[in-house]
CSV table of C-alpha atoms in Angstrom, one decimal:
chain,number,residue,atom,x,y,z
A,1,LEU,CA,0.0,0.0,0.0
A,2,ARG,CA,2.9,2.4,0.7
A,3,GLY,CA,4.1,2.3,-2.9
A,4,ASN,CA,1.0,1.0,-4.7
A,5,ARG,CA,-0.7,3.4,-7.2
A,6,THR,CA,-3.3,1.0,-8.6
A,7,VAL,CA,-5.3,-0.5,-5.8
A,8,LEU,CA,-8.5,1.4,-5.1
A,9,HIS,CA,-10.4,-0.7,-2.7
A,10,VAL,CA,-9.2,-2.9,0.2
A,11,THR,CA,-11.2,-5.1,2.5
A,12,LEU,CA,-9.7,-6.2,5.9
A,13,LEU,CA,-11.3,-9.1,7.8
A,14,GLN,CA,-10.8,-9.2,11.6
A,15,LEU,CA,-8.4,-6.3,11.8
A,16,ARG,CA,-6.7,-6.2,15.3
A,17,MET,CA,-6.0,-3.0,17.2
A,18,GLU,CA,-2.3,-3.7,17.4
A,19,LEU,CA,-2.1,-3.6,13.6
A,20,ILE,CA,-3.6,-0.2,13.1
A,21,PRO,CA,-0.2,1.7,13.5
A,22,SER,CA,1.2,-0.5,10.7
A,23,LEU,CA,-1.8,0.3,8.6
A,24,ALA,CA,-1.2,4.0,9.3
A,25,LEU,CA,2.3,3.7,8.0
A,26,ALA,CA,1.1,1.9,4.9
A,27,LEU,CA,-1.4,4.6,4.1
A,28,ARG,CA,0.7,7.6,4.9
A,29,GLU,CA,2.1,8.1,1.4
A,30,ASN,CA,-0.8,6.5,-0.4
A,31,ASN,CA,-3.2,8.9,-2.3
A,32,THR,CA,-4.8,6.3,-4.5
A,33,LEU,CA,-6.8,4.1,-2.2
A,34,GLN,CA,-10.5,5.1,-2.3
A,35,THR,CA,-12.3,2.8,0.2
A,36,LEU,CA,-11.3,0.8,3.2
A,37,LYS,CA,-13.8,-1.8,4.3
A,38,ILE,CA,-13.4,-3.4,7.7
A,39,ILE,CA,-15.4,-6.6,8.5
A,40,SER,CA,-15.4,-7.6,12.2
A,41,THR,CA,-17.2,-10.4,14.1
A,42,SER,CA,-18.2,-9.5,17.6
A,43,ARG,CA,-17.9,-11.7,20.7
A,44,SER,CA,-21.6,-12.2,20.6
A,45,GLY,CA,-21.4,-13.5,17.0
A,46,GLY,CA,-22.8,-10.5,15.2
A,47,GLN,CA,-21.0,-8.9,12.2
A,48,ALA,CA,-20.1,-5.3,11.5
A,49,VAL,CA,-19.2,-4.0,8.1
A,50,VAL,CA,-17.8,-0.5,8.0
A,51,GLN,CA,-16.7,1.2,4.8
A,52,LEU,CA,-14.6,4.3,5.1
A,53,ASP,CA,-14.1,6.9,2.4
A,54,VAL,CA,-10.3,7.3,2.6
A,55,PRO,CA,-9.7,10.5,0.6
A,56,GLU,CA,-12.6,12.3,2.3
A,57,LEU,CA,-11.4,11.4,5.8
A,58,LYS,CA,-7.7,12.1,5.1
A,59,GLY,CA,-8.6,15.4,3.5
A,60,THR,CA,-6.9,14.6,0.3
A,61,GLY,CA,-8.5,15.7,-3.0
A,62,ALA,CA,-11.6,17.8,-2.4
A,63,ALA,CA,-11.2,18.5,1.3
A,64,HIS,CA,-14.3,19.5,3.3
A,65,GLU,CA,-14.7,21.1,6.8
A,66,CYS,CA,-17.6,18.9,7.6
A,67,VAL,CA,-17.6,15.1,6.7
A,68,ASP,CA,-20.8,13.1,6.8
A,69,ALA,CA,-19.8,9.6,7.9
A,70,SER,CA,-23.3,8.7,9.0
A,71,GLY,CA,-23.6,6.1,6.2
A,72,ILE,CA,-20.3,4.2,6.8
A,73,CYS,CA,-21.9,1.3,8.6
A,74,ILE,CA,-23.1,-1.1,5.9
A,75,GLU,CA,-24.0,-3.7,8.5
A,76,GLY,CA,-23.9,-3.6,12.3
A,77,ALA,CA,-22.4,-0.7,14.3
A,78,LEU,CA,-19.2,1.3,14.5
A,79,ASN,CA,-17.0,-0.7,16.9
A,80,ARG,CA,-13.7,-0.1,18.7
A,81,VAL,CA,-11.4,-1.1,15.9
A,82,ALA,CA,-13.4,0.9,13.3
A,83,CYS,CA,-13.2,4.0,15.6
A,84,ALA,CA,-9.4,3.6,15.9
A,85,THR,CA,-9.1,3.3,12.1
A,86,LEU,CA,-11.3,6.3,11.7
A,87,GLY,CA,-9.1,8.3,14.0
A,88,MET,CA,-6.0,7.1,12.2
A,89,LEU,CA,-7.4,8.3,8.8
A,90,ILE,CA,-8.3,11.8,10.1
A,91,SER,CA,-5.1,12.3,12.0
A,92,THR,CA,-3.4,14.1,9.0
A,93,ASN,CA,-6.5,16.1,8.0
A,94,THR,CA,-5.9,19.8,8.7
A,95,VAL,CA,-9.2,21.0,7.2
A,96,LEU,CA,-11.8,18.8,9.0
A,97,GLU,CA,-13.8,20.6,11.7
A,98,CYS,CA,-17.0,18.6,12.0
A,99,LEU,CA,-17.5,14.9,11.8
A,100,ASP,CA,-21.0,13.4,11.6
A,101,LEU,CA,-21.2,9.9,13.1
A,102,SER,CA,-25.0,9.9,13.5
A,103,SER,CA,-26.8,6.6,13.0
A,104,THR,CA,-23.6,4.6,13.3
A,105,GLY,CA,-24.6,2.6,16.4
A,106,VAL,CA,-21.4,3.6,18.1
A,107,GLY,CA,-23.3,3.9,21.4
A,108,MET,CA,-23.5,0.1,21.6
A,109,ALA,CA,-19.7,-0.2,21.5
A,110,ILE,CA,-19.3,2.6,24.1
A,111,SER,CA,-21.7,0.8,26.4
A,112,ALA,CA,-20.1,-2.7,26.0
A,113,GLU,CA,-16.4,-1.8,26.0
A,114,GLY,CA,-14.4,-1.1,29.2
A,115,GLU,CA,-12.9,2.0,27.7
A,116,GLY,CA,-16.3,3.6,27.3
A,117,GLY,CA,-16.3,6.9,25.5
A,118,HIS,CA,-12.5,6.8,25.1
A,119,ILE,CA,-12.9,4.3,22.2
A,120,LEU,CA,-14.3,7.2,20.2
A,121,PHE,CA,-12.7,10.4,21.7
A,122,LYS,CA,-9.1,9.2,22.0
A,123,PRO,CA,-8.6,8.3,18.3
A,124,LEU,CA,-10.5,11.5,17.2
A,125,CYS,CA,-8.6,13.8,19.5
A,126,GLU,CA,-5.0,12.5,19.7
A,127,SER,CA,-3.8,14.2,16.4
A,128,ALA,CA,-2.0,17.5,17.0
A,129,VAL,CA,-2.8,18.7,13.5
A,130,CYS,CA,-6.4,17.7,12.9
A,131,SER,CA,-8.7,20.7,13.7
A,132,LEU,CA,-11.8,18.7,14.5
A,133,ASN,CA,-14.0,20.5,17.1
A,134,GLU,CA,-17.5,19.3,16.5
A,135,VAL,CA,-18.9,15.7,16.8
A,136,LEU,CA,-22.4,14.7,15.8
A,137,LEU,CA,-23.8,11.6,17.5
A,138,ASN,CA,-27.5,11.9,16.7
A,139,ASN,CA,-29.5,8.7,16.8
A,140,ALA,CA,-26.3,6.8,17.5
A,141,SER,CA,-27.8,4.1,19.8
A,142,LEU,CA,-26.6,5.9,23.0
A,143,SER,CA,-28.3,4.4,25.9
A,144,ASP,CA,-28.3,6.2,29.2
A,145,LYS,CA,-25.4,4.1,30.3
A,146,ALA,CA,-23.5,4.8,27.1
A,147,GLY,CA,-24.2,8.5,27.4
A,148,GLY,CA,-22.8,8.6,30.9
A,149,LYS,CA,-19.7,6.7,29.8
A,150,LEU,CA,-19.2,9.1,26.9
A,151,ILE,CA,-19.4,12.3,29.0
A,152,ASN,CA,-17.3,10.7,31.8
A,153,ALA,CA,-14.6,10.0,29.2
A,154,LEU,CA,-14.7,13.5,28.0
A,155,SER,CA,-14.4,14.9,31.6
A,156,THR,CA,-11.5,12.5,32.3
A,157,GLY,CA,-9.7,13.5,29.0
A,158,LEU,CA,-10.1,17.2,29.8
A,159,GLY,CA,-8.3,16.6,33.1
A,160,GLU,CA,-5.2,15.0,31.4
A,161,GLU,CA,-2.6,17.2,29.7
A,162,ASP,CA,-1.9,16.8,26.0
A,163,CYS,CA,-4.8,14.4,25.3
A,164,GLY,CA,-6.4,16.7,22.8
A,165,TYR,CA,-9.9,16.3,24.3
A,166,ASP,CA,-10.1,20.1,24.7
A,167,LYS,CA,-10.5,20.5,21.0
A,168,ILE,CA,-14.1,19.2,21.1
A,169,THR,CA,-16.2,22.3,21.8
A,170,SER,CA,-19.5,21.2,20.1
A,171,LEU,CA,-21.4,18.0,20.8
A,172,SER,CA,-24.7,16.9,19.4
A,173,LEU,CA,-26.5,13.9,21.0
A,174,ALA,CA,-30.0,14.3,19.7
A,175,SER,CA,-32.5,11.5,19.4
A,176,ASN,CA,-30.9,9.0,21.8
A,177,ASP,CA,-32.0,7.4,25.1
A,178,LEU,CA,-30.2,9.7,27.5
A,179,GLY,CA,-31.4,9.9,31.1
A,180,LYS,CA,-30.2,10.2,34.7
A,181,GLN,CA,-26.8,8.6,34.3
A,182,PHE,CA,-26.1,11.0,31.5
A,183,THR,CA,-27.2,14.1,33.4
A,184,THR,CA,-25.1,13.0,36.4
A,185,ALA,CA,-22.0,12.8,34.3
A,186,LEU,CA,-23.0,16.1,32.5
A,187,LYS,CA,-23.1,17.9,35.8
A,188,GLN,CA,-19.4,16.9,36.4
A,189,LEU,CA,-18.5,18.1,33.0
A,190,LEU,CA,-20.4,21.4,32.9
A,191,TRP,CA,-19.4,22.3,36.5
A,192,SER,CA,-15.7,21.8,35.6
A,193,GLU,CA,-15.3,19.4,38.5
A,194,ARG,CA,-12.3,17.6,36.9
A,195,ALA,CA,-11.1,20.2,34.5
A,196,PRO,CA,-12.4,23.5,32.9
A,197,CYS,CA,-15.3,22.8,30.6
A,198,VAL,CA,-14.8,23.8,27.0
A,199,ILE,CA,-18.1,22.8,25.5
A,200,GLU,CA,-19.8,25.8,23.8
A,201,SER,CA,-22.6,24.1,21.9
A,202,LEU,CA,-24.7,21.1,23.2
A,203,ASP,CA,-27.7,19.5,21.5
A,204,VAL,CA,-29.6,17.0,23.6
A,205,SER,CA,-32.9,17.4,21.8
A,206,ASN,CA,-35.4,14.5,21.5
A,207,ASN,CA,-34.2,12.6,24.4
A,208,ALA,CA,-37.5,11.8,26.1
A,209,LEU,CA,-36.0,10.4,29.3
A,210,LEU,CA,-34.1,13.5,30.2
A,211,ASP,CA,-35.3,15.1,33.4
A,212,GLY,CA,-35.7,18.9,33.1
A,213,PHE,CA,-34.8,19.5,36.8
A,214,GLU,CA,-31.6,17.5,36.6
A,215,LEU,CA,-30.6,19.2,33.3
A,216,THR,CA,-31.2,22.6,34.9
A,217,LEU,CA,-28.9,21.7,37.7
A,218,ALA,CA,-26.2,20.6,35.2
A,219,LEU,CA,-26.5,24.0,33.5
A,220,LYS,CA,-26.7,26.1,36.7
A,221,ARG,CA,-23.0,26.6,37.3
A,222,ASN,CA,-21.7,26.5,33.7
A,223,ASP,CA,-20.1,29.4,32.0
A,224,SER,CA,-18.8,27.8,28.8
A,225,LEU,CA,-22.1,27.1,26.9
A,226,THR,CA,-23.3,29.6,24.3
A,227,SER,CA,-25.8,27.3,22.5
A,228,LEU,CA,-28.2,24.7,23.9
A,229,ASP,CA,-30.9,22.7,22.2
A,230,VAL,CA,-33.4,20.9,24.5
A,231,ARG,CA,-36.4,20.6,22.1
A,232,GLY,CA,-38.4,17.4,22.4
């Protein structure tokens, strides 16, 4: 892949996490590959098929500030390995500011994996050159548990130096199943209990289980937010 100028599509079956750095080296100088398909079988026996648009994510060719990756899951949901590969591809993209991962089912992986929200945030944030600041996770199968894990991971990452989590200033979590666990974690984040909160825009619309009183408490001591959507 490093020297190949003819292969346009590659399918990888059961890609392991420890091989992703090697894949990154292989793709670093490659500007020909168009699609990378990752097929994984989960421990429960289900299959996930994720197809990534390599030039769009790398920012080569016609680069866009906002990339709609909501249709990358052909089958199943975005899992831990696919998240890491996604992060690897955007790591050299200096144009990307908004990544739409709506309807990818990533909430199921966040809920099931021990790393929780880190499986998503860490690969997206660790690049020093990628200017990503907005993540859309609308209708992403975020249960209340997964939502809590996601926000806890963000709070933890903000408290650690040089993790890059502070680049995320806009978060959209509309049309999920967020509830009490989520708002408990949100209070810690918005109150800057672990680290200064940098979230400026938050969309939690159409989460029917959210408690208005608890949400109000979460907002009460925050001074970072400039935009909030609580419709529905």
